[in-house]
CSV table of C-alpha atoms in Angstrom, one decimal:
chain,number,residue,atom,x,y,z
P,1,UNK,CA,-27.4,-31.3,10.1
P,2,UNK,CA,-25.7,-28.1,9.2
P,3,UNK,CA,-23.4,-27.5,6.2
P,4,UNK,CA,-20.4,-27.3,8.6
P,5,UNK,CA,-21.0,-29.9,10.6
P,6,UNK,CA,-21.5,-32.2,7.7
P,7,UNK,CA,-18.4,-31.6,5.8
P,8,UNK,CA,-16.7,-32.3,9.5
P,9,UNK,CA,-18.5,-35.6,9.6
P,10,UNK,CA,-17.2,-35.8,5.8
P,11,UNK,CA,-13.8,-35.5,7.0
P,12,UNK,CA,-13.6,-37.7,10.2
P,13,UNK,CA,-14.9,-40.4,8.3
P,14,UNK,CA,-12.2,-40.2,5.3
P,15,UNK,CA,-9.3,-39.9,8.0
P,16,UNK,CA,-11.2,-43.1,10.2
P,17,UNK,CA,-10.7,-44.7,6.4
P,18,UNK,CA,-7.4,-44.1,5.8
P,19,UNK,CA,-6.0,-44.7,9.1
P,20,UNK,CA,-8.0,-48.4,8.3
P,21,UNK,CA,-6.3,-48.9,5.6
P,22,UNK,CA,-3.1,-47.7,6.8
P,23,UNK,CA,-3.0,-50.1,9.4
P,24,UNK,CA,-3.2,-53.5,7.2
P,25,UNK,CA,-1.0,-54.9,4.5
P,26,UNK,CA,-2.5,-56.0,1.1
P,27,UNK,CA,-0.1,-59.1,1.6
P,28,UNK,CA,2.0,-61.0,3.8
P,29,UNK,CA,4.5,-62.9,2.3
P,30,UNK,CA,2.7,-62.0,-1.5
P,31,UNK,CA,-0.2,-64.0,-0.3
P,32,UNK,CA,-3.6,-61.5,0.0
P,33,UNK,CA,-5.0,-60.9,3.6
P,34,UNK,CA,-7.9,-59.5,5.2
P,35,UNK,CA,-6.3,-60.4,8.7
P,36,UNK,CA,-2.7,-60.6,10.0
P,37,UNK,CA,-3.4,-63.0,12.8
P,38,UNK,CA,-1.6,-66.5,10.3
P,39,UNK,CA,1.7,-63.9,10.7
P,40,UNK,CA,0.9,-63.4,14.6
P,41,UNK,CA,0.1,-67.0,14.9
P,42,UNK,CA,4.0,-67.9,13.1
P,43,UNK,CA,5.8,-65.4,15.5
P,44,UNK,CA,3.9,-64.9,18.6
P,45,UNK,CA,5.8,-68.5,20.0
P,46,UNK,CA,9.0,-67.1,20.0
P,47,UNK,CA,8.2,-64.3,21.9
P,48,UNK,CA,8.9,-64.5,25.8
P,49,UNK,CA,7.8,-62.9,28.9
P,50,UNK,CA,10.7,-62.1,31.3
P,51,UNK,CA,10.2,-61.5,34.8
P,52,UNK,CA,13.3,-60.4,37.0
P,53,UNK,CA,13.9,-60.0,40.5
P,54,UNK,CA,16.8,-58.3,42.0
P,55,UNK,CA,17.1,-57.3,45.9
P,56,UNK,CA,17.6,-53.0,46.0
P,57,UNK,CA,18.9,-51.0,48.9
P,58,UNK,CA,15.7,-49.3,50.8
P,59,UNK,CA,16.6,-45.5,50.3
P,60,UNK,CA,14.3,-43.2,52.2
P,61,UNK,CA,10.8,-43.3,52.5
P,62,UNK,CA,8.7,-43.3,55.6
P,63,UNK,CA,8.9,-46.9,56.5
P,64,UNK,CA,12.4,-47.0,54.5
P,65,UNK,CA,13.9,-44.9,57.3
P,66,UNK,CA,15.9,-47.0,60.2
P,67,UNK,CA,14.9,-44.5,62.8
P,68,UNK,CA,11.3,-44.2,61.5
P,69,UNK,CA,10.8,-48.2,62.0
P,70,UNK,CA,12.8,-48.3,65.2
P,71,UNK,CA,10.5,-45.5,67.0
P,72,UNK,CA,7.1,-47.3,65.9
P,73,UNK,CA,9.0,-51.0,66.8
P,74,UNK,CA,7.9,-51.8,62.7
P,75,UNK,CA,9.5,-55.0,61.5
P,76,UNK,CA,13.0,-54.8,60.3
P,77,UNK,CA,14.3,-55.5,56.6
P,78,UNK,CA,18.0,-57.0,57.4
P,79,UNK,CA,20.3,-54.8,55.9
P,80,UNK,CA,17.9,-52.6,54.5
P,81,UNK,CA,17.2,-54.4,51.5
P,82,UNK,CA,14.2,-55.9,49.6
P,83,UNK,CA,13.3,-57.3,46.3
P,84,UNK,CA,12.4,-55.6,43.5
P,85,UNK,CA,10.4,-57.4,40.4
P,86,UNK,CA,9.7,-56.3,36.9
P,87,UNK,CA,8.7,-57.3,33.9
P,88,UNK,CA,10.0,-57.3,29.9
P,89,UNK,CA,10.3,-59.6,27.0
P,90,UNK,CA,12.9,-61.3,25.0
P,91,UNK,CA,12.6,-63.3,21.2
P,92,UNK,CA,13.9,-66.5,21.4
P,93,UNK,CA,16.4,-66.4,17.9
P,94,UNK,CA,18.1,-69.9,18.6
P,95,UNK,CA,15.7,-72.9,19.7
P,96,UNK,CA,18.3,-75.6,19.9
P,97,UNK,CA,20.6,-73.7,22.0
P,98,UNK,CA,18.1,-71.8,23.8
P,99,UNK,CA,19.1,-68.1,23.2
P,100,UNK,CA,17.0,-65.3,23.9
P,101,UNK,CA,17.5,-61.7,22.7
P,102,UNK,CA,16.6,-58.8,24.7
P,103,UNK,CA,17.7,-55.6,26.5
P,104,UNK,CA,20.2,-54.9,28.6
P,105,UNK,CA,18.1,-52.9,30.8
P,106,UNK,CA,15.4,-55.5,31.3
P,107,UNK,CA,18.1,-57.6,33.0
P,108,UNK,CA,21.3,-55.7,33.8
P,109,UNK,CA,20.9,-56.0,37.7
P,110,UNK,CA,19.2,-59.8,37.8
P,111,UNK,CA,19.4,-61.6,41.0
P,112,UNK,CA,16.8,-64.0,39.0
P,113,UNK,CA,15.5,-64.1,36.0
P,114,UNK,CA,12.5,-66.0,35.1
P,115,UNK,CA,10.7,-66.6,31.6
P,116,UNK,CA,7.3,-67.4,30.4
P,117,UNK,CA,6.7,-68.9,27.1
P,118,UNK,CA,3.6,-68.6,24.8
P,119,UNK,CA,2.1,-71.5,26.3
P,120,UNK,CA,2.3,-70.5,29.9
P,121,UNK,CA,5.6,-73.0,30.4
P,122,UNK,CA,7.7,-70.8,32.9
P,123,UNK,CA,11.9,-71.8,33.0
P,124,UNK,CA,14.5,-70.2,34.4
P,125,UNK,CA,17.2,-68.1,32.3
P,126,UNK,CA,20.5,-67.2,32.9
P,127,UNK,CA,22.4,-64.3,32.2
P,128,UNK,CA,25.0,-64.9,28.7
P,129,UNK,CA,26.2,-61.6,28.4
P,130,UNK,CA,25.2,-57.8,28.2
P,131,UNK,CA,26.1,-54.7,26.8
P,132,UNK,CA,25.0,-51.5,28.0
P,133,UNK,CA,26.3,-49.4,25.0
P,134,UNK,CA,23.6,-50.5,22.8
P,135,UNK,CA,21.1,-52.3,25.5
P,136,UNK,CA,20.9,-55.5,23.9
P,137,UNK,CA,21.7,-58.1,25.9
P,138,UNK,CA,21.8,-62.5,25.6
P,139,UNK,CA,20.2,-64.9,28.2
P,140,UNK,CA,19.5,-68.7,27.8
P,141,UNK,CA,17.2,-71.1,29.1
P,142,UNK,CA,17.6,-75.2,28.7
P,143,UNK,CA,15.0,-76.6,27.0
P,144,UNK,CA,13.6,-78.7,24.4
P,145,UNK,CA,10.7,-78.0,21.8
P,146,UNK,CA,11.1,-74.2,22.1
P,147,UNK,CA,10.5,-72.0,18.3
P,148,UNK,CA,12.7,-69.2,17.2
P,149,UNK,CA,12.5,-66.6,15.4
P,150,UNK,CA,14.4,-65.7,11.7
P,151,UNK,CA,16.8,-62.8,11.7
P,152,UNK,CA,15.8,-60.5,8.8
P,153,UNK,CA,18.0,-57.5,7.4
P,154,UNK,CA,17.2,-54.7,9.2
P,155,UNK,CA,19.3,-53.4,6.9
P,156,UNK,CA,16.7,-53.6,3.7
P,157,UNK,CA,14.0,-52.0,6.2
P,158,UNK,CA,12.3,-49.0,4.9
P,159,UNK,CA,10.4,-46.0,5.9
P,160,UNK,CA,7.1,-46.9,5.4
P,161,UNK,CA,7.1,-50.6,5.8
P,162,UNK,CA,4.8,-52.4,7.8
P,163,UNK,CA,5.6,-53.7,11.1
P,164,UNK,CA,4.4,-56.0,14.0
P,165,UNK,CA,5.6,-55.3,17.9
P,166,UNK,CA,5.1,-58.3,20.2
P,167,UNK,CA,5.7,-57.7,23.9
P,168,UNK,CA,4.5,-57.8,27.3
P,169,UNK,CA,3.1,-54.3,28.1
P,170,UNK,CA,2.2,-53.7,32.0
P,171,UNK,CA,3.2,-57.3,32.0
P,172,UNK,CA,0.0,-58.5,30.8
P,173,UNK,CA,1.4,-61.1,28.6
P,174,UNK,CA,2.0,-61.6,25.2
P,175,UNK,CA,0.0,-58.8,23.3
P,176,UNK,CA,0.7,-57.7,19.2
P,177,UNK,CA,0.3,-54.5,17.9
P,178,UNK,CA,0.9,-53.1,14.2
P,179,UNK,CA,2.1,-50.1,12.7
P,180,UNK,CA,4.2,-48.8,10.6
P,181,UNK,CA,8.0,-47.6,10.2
P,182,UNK,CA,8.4,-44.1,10.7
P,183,UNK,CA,11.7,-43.3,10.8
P,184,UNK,CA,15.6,-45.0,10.4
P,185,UNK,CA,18.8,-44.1,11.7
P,186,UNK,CA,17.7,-42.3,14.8
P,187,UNK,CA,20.0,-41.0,17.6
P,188,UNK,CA,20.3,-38.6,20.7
P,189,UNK,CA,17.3,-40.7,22.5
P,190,UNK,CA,20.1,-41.6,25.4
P,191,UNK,CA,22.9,-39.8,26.8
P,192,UNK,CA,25.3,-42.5,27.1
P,193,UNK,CA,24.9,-45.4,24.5
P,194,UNK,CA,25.7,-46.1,20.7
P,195,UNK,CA,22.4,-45.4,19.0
P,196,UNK,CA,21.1,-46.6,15.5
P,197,UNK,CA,17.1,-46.9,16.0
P,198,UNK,CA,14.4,-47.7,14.3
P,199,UNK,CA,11.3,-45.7,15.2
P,200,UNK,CA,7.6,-47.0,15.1
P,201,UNK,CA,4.4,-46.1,15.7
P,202,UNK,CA,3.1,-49.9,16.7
P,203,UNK,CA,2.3,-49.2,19.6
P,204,UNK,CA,5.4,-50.0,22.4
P,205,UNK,CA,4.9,-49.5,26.0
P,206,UNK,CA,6.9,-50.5,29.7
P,207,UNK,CA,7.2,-54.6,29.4
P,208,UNK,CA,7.7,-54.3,25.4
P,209,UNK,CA,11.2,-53.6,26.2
P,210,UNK,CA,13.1,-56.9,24.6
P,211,UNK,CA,10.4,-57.7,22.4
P,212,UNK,CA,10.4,-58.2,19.2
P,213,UNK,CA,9.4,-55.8,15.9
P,214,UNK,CA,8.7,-58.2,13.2
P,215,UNK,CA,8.5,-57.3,9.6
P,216,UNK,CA,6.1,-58.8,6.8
P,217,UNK,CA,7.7,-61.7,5.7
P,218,UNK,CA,8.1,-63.1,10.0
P,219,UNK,CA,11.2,-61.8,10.3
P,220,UNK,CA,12.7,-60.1,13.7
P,221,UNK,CA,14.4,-56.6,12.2
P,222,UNK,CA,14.5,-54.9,15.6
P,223,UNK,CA,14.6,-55.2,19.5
P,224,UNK,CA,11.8,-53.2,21.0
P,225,UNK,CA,14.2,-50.5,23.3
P,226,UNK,CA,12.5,-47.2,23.9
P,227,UNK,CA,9.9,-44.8,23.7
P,228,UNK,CA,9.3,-41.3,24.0
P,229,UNK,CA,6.1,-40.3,26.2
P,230,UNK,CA,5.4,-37.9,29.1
P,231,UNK,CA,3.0,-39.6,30.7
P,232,UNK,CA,5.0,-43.0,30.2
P,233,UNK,CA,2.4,-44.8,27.7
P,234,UNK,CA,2.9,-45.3,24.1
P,235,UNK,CA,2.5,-41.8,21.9
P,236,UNK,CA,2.8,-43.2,18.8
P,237,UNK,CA,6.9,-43.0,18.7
P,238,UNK,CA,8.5,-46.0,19.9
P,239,UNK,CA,12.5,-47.4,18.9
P,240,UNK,CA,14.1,-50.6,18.6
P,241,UNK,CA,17.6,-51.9,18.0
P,242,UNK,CA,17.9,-52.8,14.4
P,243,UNK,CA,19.2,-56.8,13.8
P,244,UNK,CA,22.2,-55.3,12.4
P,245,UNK,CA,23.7,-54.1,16.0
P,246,UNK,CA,21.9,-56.9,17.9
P,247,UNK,CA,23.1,-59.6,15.8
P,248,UNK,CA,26.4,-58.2,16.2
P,249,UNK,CA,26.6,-57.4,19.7
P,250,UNK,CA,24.9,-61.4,20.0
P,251,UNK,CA,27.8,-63.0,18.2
P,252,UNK,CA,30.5,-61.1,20.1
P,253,UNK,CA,28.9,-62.2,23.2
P,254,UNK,CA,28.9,-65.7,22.3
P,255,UNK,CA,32.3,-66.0,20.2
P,256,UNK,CA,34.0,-64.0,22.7
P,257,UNK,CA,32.5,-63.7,25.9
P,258,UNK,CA,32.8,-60.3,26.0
P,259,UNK,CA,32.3,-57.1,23.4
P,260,UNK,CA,35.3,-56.4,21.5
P,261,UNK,CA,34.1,-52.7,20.3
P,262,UNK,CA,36.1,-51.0,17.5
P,263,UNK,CA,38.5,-48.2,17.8
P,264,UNK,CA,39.6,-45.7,14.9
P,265,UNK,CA,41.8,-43.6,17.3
P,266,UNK,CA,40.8,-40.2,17.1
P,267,UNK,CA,39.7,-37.3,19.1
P,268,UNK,CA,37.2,-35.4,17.2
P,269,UNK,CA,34.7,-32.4,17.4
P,270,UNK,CA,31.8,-31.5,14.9
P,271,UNK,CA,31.8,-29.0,12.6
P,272,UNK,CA,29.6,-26.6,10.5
P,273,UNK,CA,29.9,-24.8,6.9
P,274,UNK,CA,31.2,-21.5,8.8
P,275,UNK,CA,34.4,-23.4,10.4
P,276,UNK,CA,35.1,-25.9,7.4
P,277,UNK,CA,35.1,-23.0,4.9
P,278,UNK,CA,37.6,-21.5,7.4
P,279,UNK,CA,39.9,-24.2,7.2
P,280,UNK,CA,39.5,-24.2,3.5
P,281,UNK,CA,36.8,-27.1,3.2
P,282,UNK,CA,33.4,-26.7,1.2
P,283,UNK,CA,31.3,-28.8,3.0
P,284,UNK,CA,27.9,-28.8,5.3
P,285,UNK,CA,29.3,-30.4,8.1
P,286,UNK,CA,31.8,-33.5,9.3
P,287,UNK,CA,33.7,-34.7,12.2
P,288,UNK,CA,37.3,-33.0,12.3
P,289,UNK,CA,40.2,-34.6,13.2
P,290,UNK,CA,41.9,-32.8,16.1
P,291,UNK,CA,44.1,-35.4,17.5
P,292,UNK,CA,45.1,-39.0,16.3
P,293,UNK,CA,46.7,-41.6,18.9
P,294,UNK,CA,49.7,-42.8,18.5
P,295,UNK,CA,50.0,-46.8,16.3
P,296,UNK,CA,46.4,-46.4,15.9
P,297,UNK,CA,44.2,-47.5,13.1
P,298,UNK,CA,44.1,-43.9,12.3
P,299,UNK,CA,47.6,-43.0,12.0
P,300,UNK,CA,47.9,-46.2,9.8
P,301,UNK,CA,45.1,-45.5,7.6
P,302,UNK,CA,46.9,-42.3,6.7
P,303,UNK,CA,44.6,-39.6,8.3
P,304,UNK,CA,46.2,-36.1,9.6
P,305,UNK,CA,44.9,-33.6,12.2
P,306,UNK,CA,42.6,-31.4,10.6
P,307,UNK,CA,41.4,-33.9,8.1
P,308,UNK,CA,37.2,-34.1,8.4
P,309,UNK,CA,35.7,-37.6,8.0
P,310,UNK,CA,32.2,-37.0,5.7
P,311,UNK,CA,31.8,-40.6,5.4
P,312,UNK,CA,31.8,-44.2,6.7
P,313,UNK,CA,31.0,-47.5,5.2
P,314,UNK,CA,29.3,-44.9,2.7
P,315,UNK,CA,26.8,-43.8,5.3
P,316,UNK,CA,27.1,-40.0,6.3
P,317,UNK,CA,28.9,-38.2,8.8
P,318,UNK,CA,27.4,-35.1,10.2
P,319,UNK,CA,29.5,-34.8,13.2
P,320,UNK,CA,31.4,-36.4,16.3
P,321,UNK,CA,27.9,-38.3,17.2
P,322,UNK,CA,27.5,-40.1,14.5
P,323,UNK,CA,31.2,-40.9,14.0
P,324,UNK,CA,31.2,-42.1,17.5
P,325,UNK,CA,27.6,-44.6,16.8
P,326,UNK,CA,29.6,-46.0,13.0
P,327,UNK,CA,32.5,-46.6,14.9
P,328,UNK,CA,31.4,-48.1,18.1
P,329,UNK,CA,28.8,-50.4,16.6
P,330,UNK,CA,31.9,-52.1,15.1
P,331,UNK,CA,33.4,-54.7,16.1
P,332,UNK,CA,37.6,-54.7,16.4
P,333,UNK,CA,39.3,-55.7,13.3
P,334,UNK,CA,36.5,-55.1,10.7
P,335,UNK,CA,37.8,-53.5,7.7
P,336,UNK,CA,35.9,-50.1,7.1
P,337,UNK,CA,35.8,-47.2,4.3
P,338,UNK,CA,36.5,-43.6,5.1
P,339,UNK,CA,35.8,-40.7,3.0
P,340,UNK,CA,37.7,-37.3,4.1
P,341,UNK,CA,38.2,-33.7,3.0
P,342,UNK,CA,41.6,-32.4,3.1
P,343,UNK,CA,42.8,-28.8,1.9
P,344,UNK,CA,39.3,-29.2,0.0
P,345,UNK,CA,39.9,-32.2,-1.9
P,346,UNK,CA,37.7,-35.5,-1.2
P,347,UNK,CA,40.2,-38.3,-0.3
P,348,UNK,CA,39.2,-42.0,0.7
P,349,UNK,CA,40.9,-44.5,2.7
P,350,UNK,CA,40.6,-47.7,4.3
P,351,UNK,CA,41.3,-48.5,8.0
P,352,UNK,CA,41.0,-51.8,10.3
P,353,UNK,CA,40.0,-50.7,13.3
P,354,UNK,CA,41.6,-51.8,16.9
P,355,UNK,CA,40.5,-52.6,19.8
P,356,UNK,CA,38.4,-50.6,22.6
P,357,UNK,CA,40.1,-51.4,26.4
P,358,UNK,CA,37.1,-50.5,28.3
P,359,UNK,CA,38.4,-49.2,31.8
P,360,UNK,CA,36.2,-48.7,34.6
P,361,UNK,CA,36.6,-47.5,38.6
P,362,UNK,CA,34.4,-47.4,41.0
P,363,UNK,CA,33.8,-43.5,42.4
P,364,UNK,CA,34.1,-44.7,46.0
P,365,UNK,CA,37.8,-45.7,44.7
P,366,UNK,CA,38.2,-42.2,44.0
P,367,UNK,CA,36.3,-39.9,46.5
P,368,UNK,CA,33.8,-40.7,49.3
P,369,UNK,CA,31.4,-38.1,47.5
P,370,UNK,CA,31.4,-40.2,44.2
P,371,UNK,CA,30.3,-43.3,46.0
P,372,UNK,CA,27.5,-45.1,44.0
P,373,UNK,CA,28.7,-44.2,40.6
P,374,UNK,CA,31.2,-45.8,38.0
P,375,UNK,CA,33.6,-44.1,35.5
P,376,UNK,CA,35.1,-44.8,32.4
P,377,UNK,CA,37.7,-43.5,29.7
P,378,UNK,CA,35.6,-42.6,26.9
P,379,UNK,CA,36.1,-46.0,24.9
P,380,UNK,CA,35.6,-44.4,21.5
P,381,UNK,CA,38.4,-42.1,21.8
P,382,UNK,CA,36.5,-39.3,20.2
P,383,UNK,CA,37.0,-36.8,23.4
P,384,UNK,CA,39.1,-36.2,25.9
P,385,UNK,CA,37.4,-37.1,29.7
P,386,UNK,CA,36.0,-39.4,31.8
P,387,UNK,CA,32.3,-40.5,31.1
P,388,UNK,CA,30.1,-41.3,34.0
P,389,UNK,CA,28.6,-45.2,33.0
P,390,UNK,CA,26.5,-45.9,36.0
P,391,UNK,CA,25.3,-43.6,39.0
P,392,UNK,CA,23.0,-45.2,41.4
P,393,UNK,CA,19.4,-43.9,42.5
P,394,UNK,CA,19.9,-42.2,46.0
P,395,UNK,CA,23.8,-42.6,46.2
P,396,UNK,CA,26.2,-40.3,47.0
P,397,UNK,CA,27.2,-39.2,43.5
P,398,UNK,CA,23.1,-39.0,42.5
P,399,UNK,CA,23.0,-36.4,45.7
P,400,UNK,CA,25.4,-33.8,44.0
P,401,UNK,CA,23.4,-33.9,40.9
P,402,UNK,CA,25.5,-36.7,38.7
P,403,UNK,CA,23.8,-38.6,36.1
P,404,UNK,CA,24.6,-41.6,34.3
P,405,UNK,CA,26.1,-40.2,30.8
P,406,UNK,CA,28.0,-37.1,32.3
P,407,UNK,CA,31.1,-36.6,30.6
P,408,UNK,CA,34.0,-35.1,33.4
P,409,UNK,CA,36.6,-32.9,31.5
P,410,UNK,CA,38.0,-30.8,34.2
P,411,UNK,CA,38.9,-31.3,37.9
P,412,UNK,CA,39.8,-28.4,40.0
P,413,UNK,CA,40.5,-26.9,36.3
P,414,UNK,CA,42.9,-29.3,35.6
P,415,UNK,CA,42.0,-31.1,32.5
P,416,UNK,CA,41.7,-34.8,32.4
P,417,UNK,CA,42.3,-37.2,29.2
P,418,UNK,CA,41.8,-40.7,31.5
P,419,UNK,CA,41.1,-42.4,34.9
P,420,UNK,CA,45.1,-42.0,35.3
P,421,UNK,CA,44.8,-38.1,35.4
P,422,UNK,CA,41.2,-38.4,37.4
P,423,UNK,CA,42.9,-40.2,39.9
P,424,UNK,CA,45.9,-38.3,40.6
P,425,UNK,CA,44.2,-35.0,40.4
P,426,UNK,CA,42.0,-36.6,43.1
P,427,UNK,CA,44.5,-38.0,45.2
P,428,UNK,CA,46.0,-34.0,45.9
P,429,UNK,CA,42.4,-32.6,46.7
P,430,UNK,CA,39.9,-32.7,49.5
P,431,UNK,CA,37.2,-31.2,47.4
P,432,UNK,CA,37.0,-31.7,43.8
P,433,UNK,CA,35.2,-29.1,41.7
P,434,UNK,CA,33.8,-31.0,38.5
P,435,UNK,CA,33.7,-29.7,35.2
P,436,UNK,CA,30.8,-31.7,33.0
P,437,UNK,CA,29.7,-31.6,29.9
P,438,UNK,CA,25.6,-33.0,30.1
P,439,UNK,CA,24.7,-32.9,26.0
P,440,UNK,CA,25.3,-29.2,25.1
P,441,UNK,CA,25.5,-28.4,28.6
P,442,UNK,CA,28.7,-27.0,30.6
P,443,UNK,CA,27.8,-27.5,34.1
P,444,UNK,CA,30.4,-27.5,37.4
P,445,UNK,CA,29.7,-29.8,41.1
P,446,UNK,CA,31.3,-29.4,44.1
P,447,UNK,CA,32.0,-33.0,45.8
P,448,UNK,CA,33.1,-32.5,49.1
């Protein structure tokens, strides 16, 4: 063997060493271990697969095609339509009630949803309530003997912890990986949603969505959400919705039927070192002030136009994003803490915040060429516009190029604030030309 190619061999087998150590604990629950499977064995019963079925309109497609299937005399689907199934998972957190945590995306469009428990027992569930801002959403199944899981505080969670994600990959059924944290307080991984992620590298793939990421001490700390992977396997970067949202998002659901999302009242826009330091403000960065609505928990607190808000609840704020995810991921009426710059003075205030009035319309409502999509007044108040919550796959408002997340701010280059102006400059016009913001993006679409 060669000089070089023993100091390689050298080297793979130190890093196949340390990624064997990296992967195990030296204790769960201050006991030693030399396997995790008494942790796996504790959890793994409160884990569910979910299987949902939903009937979809048959867009295009060879045998999708009406005149296709009427020339060859192929069998007809009435109306078009057939059922879809897919798979995910969801962590039972109340056994005597039988509620079951898990994302909004694994069952937003449900026709049926089915689960299968840990020792094969299959039961049907039933939709509680859902929220698409943060994808967590609450189902329920009636049954006796089932085991929960314990909430832990995702809160205390650190970089570096260890970590358990239990799922239903490829629905295959329940199946445990382990890693590590690598990351807190991650955003920008959607367009359209209130984001606070933890990111892992246990390994998370399609079908984890809903499970569970479990901490040392058998604890749920997050909701298995998302990854990030071109090739739509696990790469070693996967998120979940920390306790502290889902918990919350949970108990509105069932104390109020509905979300009840806070609202501070202000339109804002990030800003850098350059433009504070212009308005006489030596800071990094902040969310500025550049509009406050009228009797709003703003206006009461005692902030101004112009004032930039550095800090919330004592977490940082580097721009209108993450103003947007503190606020949002509040629930209407919660005291908060707000620290400010003004005239290059650090101020503080406190402010209870009101109430988000989600509005929606449906596009048809408002041009044949927005068919298949649904709008929204930007619930956060934080811009002026219309965000896009929902365009269909193959509808008329997916054919001109909108996606769910777009953010409309002009019409004909009239600028909109609401569904109120969106609606009245539609009303006037045959065509609408759409100014939209897409992330940093300024884009335009005719709809004719």
């Amino acid at each position: 063997m060669t000089k070089t190619r023993a100091s390689l061999t050298a080297i793979l087998t130190l890093l196949a060493i340390s990624t064997t150590q990296a992967a195990l604990p030296q204790t769960v629950k201050g006991e030693p271990v030399t396997s995790l499977a008494p942790l796996v064995e504790e959890t793994s019963p409160a884990v569910v697969n979910i299987r949902v079925s939903q009937t979809v309109t048959r867009r295009g497609g060879q045998f999708g095609d009406e005149a296709f299937r009427r020339f060859f005399g192929l069998p007809d689907t009435p109306g078009g339509m057939r059922e879809a199934v897919s798979a995910g998972s969801g962590v039972i957190v109340d056994a005597e009630r039988g509620y079951i945590l898990t994302n909004h995306h694994v069952i937003g469009e449900a026709d049926e949803i089915q689960i299968s428990l840990y020792d094969g027992k299959v039961l049907d569930a039933e939709i509680v309530g859902s929220d698409p801002a943060t994808d967590i959403a609450v189902i329920k199944v009636d049954a006796e003997g089932l085991t929960e899981m314990p909430i832990g505080d995702s809160t205390g969670a650190r970089v570096g912890d260890f970590v358990l994600a239990i799922g239903n990959p490829f629905g295959l059924g329940h199946t445990v990986t382990s890693g590590i944290i690598s990351a807190l307080g991650r955003t920008g991984i959607s367009r359209d949603g209130y984001e606070d992620f933890i990111q892992t590298d246990a390994s998370i793939n399609p079908g984890n969505s809903g499970g569970a990421l479990v901490n040392m001490n058998g604890e749920l700390i997050g909701i298995n959400s998302a990854i990030i992977s071109r090739s739509g396997g696990n790469v070693g970067i996967g998120f979940a919705v920390p306790t502290e949202i889902a918990s919350s998002i949970m108990n509105q659901i069932l104390d109020f039927g509905e979300i009840r999302r806070g609202l501070l009242g202000v339109n804002i826009q990030t800003i850098d070192s350059e433009a504070a330091e212009a308005l006489g403000n030596d800071i990094e960065n902040g969310a500025l002030i550049t509009g406050i609505q009228q009797d709003s928990a703003a206006e009461d607190a005692g902030l101004q136009v112009g004032d930039i808000i550095v800090e919330v609840n004592g977490k940082r704020v580097d721009g209108a994003p993450e103003l947007r995810n503190r606020i949002g991921l509040l629930r209407s009426g919660e005291q908060i803490r707000i620290k400010y710059m003004r005239d290059n003075s650090t101020l503080s205030t406190r402010a209870e915040l009101g109430r988000a009035q989600a509005q929606m319309i449906l596009g048809e409502e408002i041009h044949p060429g927005l068919a298949g999509s649904v709008f929204s007044t930007a619930t956060t108040a934080s811009t002026d516009g219309v965000e896009i919550g929902e365009v269909q796959e193959g509808s008329a408002a997916a054919q001109r190029g909108l996606r769910t997340g777009d953010l409309i701010t002009h019409v004909n280059r009239t600028g909109i604030e609401d569904l109120q102006d969106l609606r009245e400059v539609a009303s006037r016009n045959r065509i609408l030309f759409l100014n939209v913001r897409r992330g940093d993006r300024a884009l335009m679409f005719q709809i004719r």
